Amino acid sequence: MRHVIVTGGSRGLGAVMIEGLLADGYRVSTCSRKKTDNIARLEAHPEYGPYFFWQACEVGEADQVDAFVEAAVAWAGDDGLWGLVNNAGVAQAGILASFPNVESERIIKINLLGTIQMARAASKVMLAQKPSENQGGRIINISSIIGTRGYNGLSAYSASKAGVDGFSRALARELGRRQITVNSVAPGYVATEMSSTLSPSQLKQIVGRTPLGRLADEDDILNAVRFFLSDGARMITGQTLIIDGGIST
Amino acid sequence: MTEDQIYAAIVEIISQTLDDKGLDVPEITPATEVLGDELGIDSLDLATLVSELEKKIGFDPFAKGFIEFKTVGELTKLYVR
Ligand SMILES: NC(=O)c1ccc[n+]([C@@H]2O[C@H](COP(=O)([O-])OP(=O)(O)OC[C@H]3O[C@@H](n4cnc5c(N)ncnc54)[C@H](OP(=O)(O)O)[C@@H]3O)[C@@H](O)[C@H]2O)c1
């Protein structure tokens, strides 16, 4: 059974990803700072429970990240580690001139440094796997079209996500020889808690400018993650796949 | 693990890596340079070696920062506690 770590699975996109991947037959580990009812439900789920692992972990704190990956891999036993989906992230809007530096630091620490820390811990596990055990691997970093396009009031967030895309490209070069692919999935606007600060008129405007005429939903992002995790995506690395209904084209 | 066991584990992993790459395995001594021309080990191979040693020995001496080393013997010493 292939084991995949998805960070930030307690709610939003991550919650849909972990349930979708469990349904696909993956063994799934996740972390978040707080446990939600959804996590408790999956732990007790008759079908998914035995293949599901959650542990509290603050992404951005390297020691906690190392401890979480170690615990998840120990739990998975012989299944080792096939994939990592760096999904945990935070956003905070504000015009930079009046945006506290500590907020920028927090965003960069969680979104960018946290992604780097997780990928480091996971790639160590993937590299130490014997080719005969679990050959290769998949690292998928969730970035955002805001990292490629920018958005008024989200400069630190945008920087963190552009950083994630650059990180994917460089790490793809490093790990390619071992058949470990590294890609970014860049969603447009998805209706989750994170995007709930957008006003109805802003949302209407976004939908109006989207060729496909709607916001992406969580399943649209899950499907891209599914693809990158699959064997069919084995020749694709260092890419950023934008899922935004065409708004940024 | 004793120093001799750690040394043996490093030599075994290096030999296996060279073999997997289809390279000849020369005689390895404590004075052999890990990244020297003699072996044909590159930085990704070294990262793999360090990851495998962490799995075997239980810690990563490079976790808190870079430490200079050149030879197989010097690398072995980093794992002795
Ligand atoms: N929603 C969108 O429109 C949109 C668009 C583009 C990209 N994205 C990206 O998609 C990803 C998921 O976003 P979302 O909309 O699902 O967000 P969300 O609903 O706010 O969920 C974020 C998840 O990440 C976890 N998390 C946050 N900080 C963490 C930390 N330091 N350590 C561990 N877990 C942490 C949260 O749990 P805890 O708070 O309990 O830790 C939660 O499970 C993010 O990377 C986001 O930037 C979202």
Short mmCIF file of N, CA, C and O in Angstrom, two decimals, chain A residues 23 28-29 46 48 51 58 60 70 83 88 90 114-115 170 196 199 229 248-249:
data_model
loop_
_atom_site.label_atom_id
_atom_site.label_comp_id
_atom_site.label_asym_id
_atom_site.label_seq_id
_atom_site.Cartn_x
_atom_site.Cartn_y
_atom_site.Cartn_z
N ALA A 23 -9.96 6.94 0.09
CA ALA A 23 -10.92 6.23 -0.77
C ALA A 23 -10.20 5.57 -1.95
O ALA A 23 -10.63 4.52 -2.44
N VAL A 28 -2.73 7.03 4.58
CA VAL A 28 -2.60 8.49 4.66
C VAL A 28 -2.23 8.96 6.07
O VAL A 28 -2.85 8.56 7.06
N SER A 29 -1.21 9.82 6.15
CA SER A 29 -0.87 10.49 7.41
C SER A 29 -1.10 11.97 7.23
O SER A 29 -0.85 12.52 6.15
N PRO A 46 -14.70 2.92 10.24
CA PRO A 46 -14.48 1.48 10.16
C PRO A 46 -13.58 1.06 9.00
O PRO A 46 -12.77 0.13 9.13
N TYR A 48 -11.59 3.37 6.87
CA TYR A 48 -10.38 4.17 6.71
C TYR A 48 -9.48 4.21 7.95
O TYR A 48 -8.26 4.39 7.84
N TYR A 51 -5.98 2.82 8.28
CA TYR A 51 -4.99 3.33 7.31
C TYR A 51 -4.78 4.83 7.45
O TYR A 51 -4.26 5.48 6.55
N GLU A 58 3.31 21.48 14.34
CA GLU A 58 3.33 22.86 13.83
C GLU A 58 4.33 22.92 12.69
O GLU A 58 5.55 22.90 12.90
N GLY A 60 6.67 24.47 10.15
CA GLY A 60 7.44 25.71 10.36
C GLY A 60 8.40 25.55 11.53
O GLY A 60 9.39 26.26 11.62
N GLU A 70 8.90 11.21 11.28
CA GLU A 70 9.43 9.97 11.86
C GLU A 70 8.28 9.09 12.38
O GLU A 70 8.25 7.89 12.13
N GLY A 83 4.60 9.41 -1.00
CA GLY A 83 4.34 10.79 -1.40
C GLY A 83 4.22 11.75 -0.24
O GLY A 83 3.93 11.37 0.89
N ALA A 88 -0.43 22.39 4.09
CA ALA A 88 -0.67 23.31 5.21
C ALA A 88 -0.22 24.72 4.82
O ALA A 88 0.84 24.90 4.24
N VAL A 90 -1.08 29.28 5.53
CA VAL A 90 -1.87 30.36 6.11
C VAL A 90 -1.84 31.56 5.18
O VAL A 90 -0.90 31.73 4.40
N GLY A 114 8.18 25.86 6.14
CA GLY A 114 7.51 24.62 6.52
C GLY A 114 7.53 23.62 5.37
O GLY A 114 7.76 22.42 5.57
N THR A 115 7.30 24.10 4.17
CA THR A 115 7.35 23.24 2.98
C THR A 115 8.75 22.66 2.78
O THR A 115 8.92 21.47 2.50
N ALA A 170 13.75 23.60 -8.26
CA ALA A 170 15.13 23.25 -7.90
C ALA A 170 15.20 21.84 -7.32
O ALA A 170 16.08 21.05 -7.67
N SER A 196 -12.43 32.90 2.81
CA SER A 196 -13.73 33.41 3.27
C SER A 196 -13.71 34.92 3.52
O SER A 196 -14.77 35.53 3.71
N SER A 199 -15.05 39.36 -0.24
CA SER A 199 -16.44 39.82 -0.16
C SER A 199 -17.25 39.22 -1.30
O SER A 199 -16.68 38.80 -2.32
N LEU A 229 0.39 12.02 -8.00
CA LEU A 229 0.78 10.86 -7.19
C LEU A 229 0.82 9.57 -8.02
O LEU A 229 1.46 8.60 -7.64
N SER A 248 -6.17 33.01 -15.05
CA SER A 248 -4.86 33.66 -15.15
C SER A 248 -4.22 33.49 -16.52
O SER A 248 -3.06 33.86 -16.71
N THR A 249 -4.99 32.96 -17.49
CA THR A 249 -4.36 32.78 -18.81
C THR A 249 -4.59 34.02 -19.68
O THR A 249 -5.50 34.78 -19.47
#
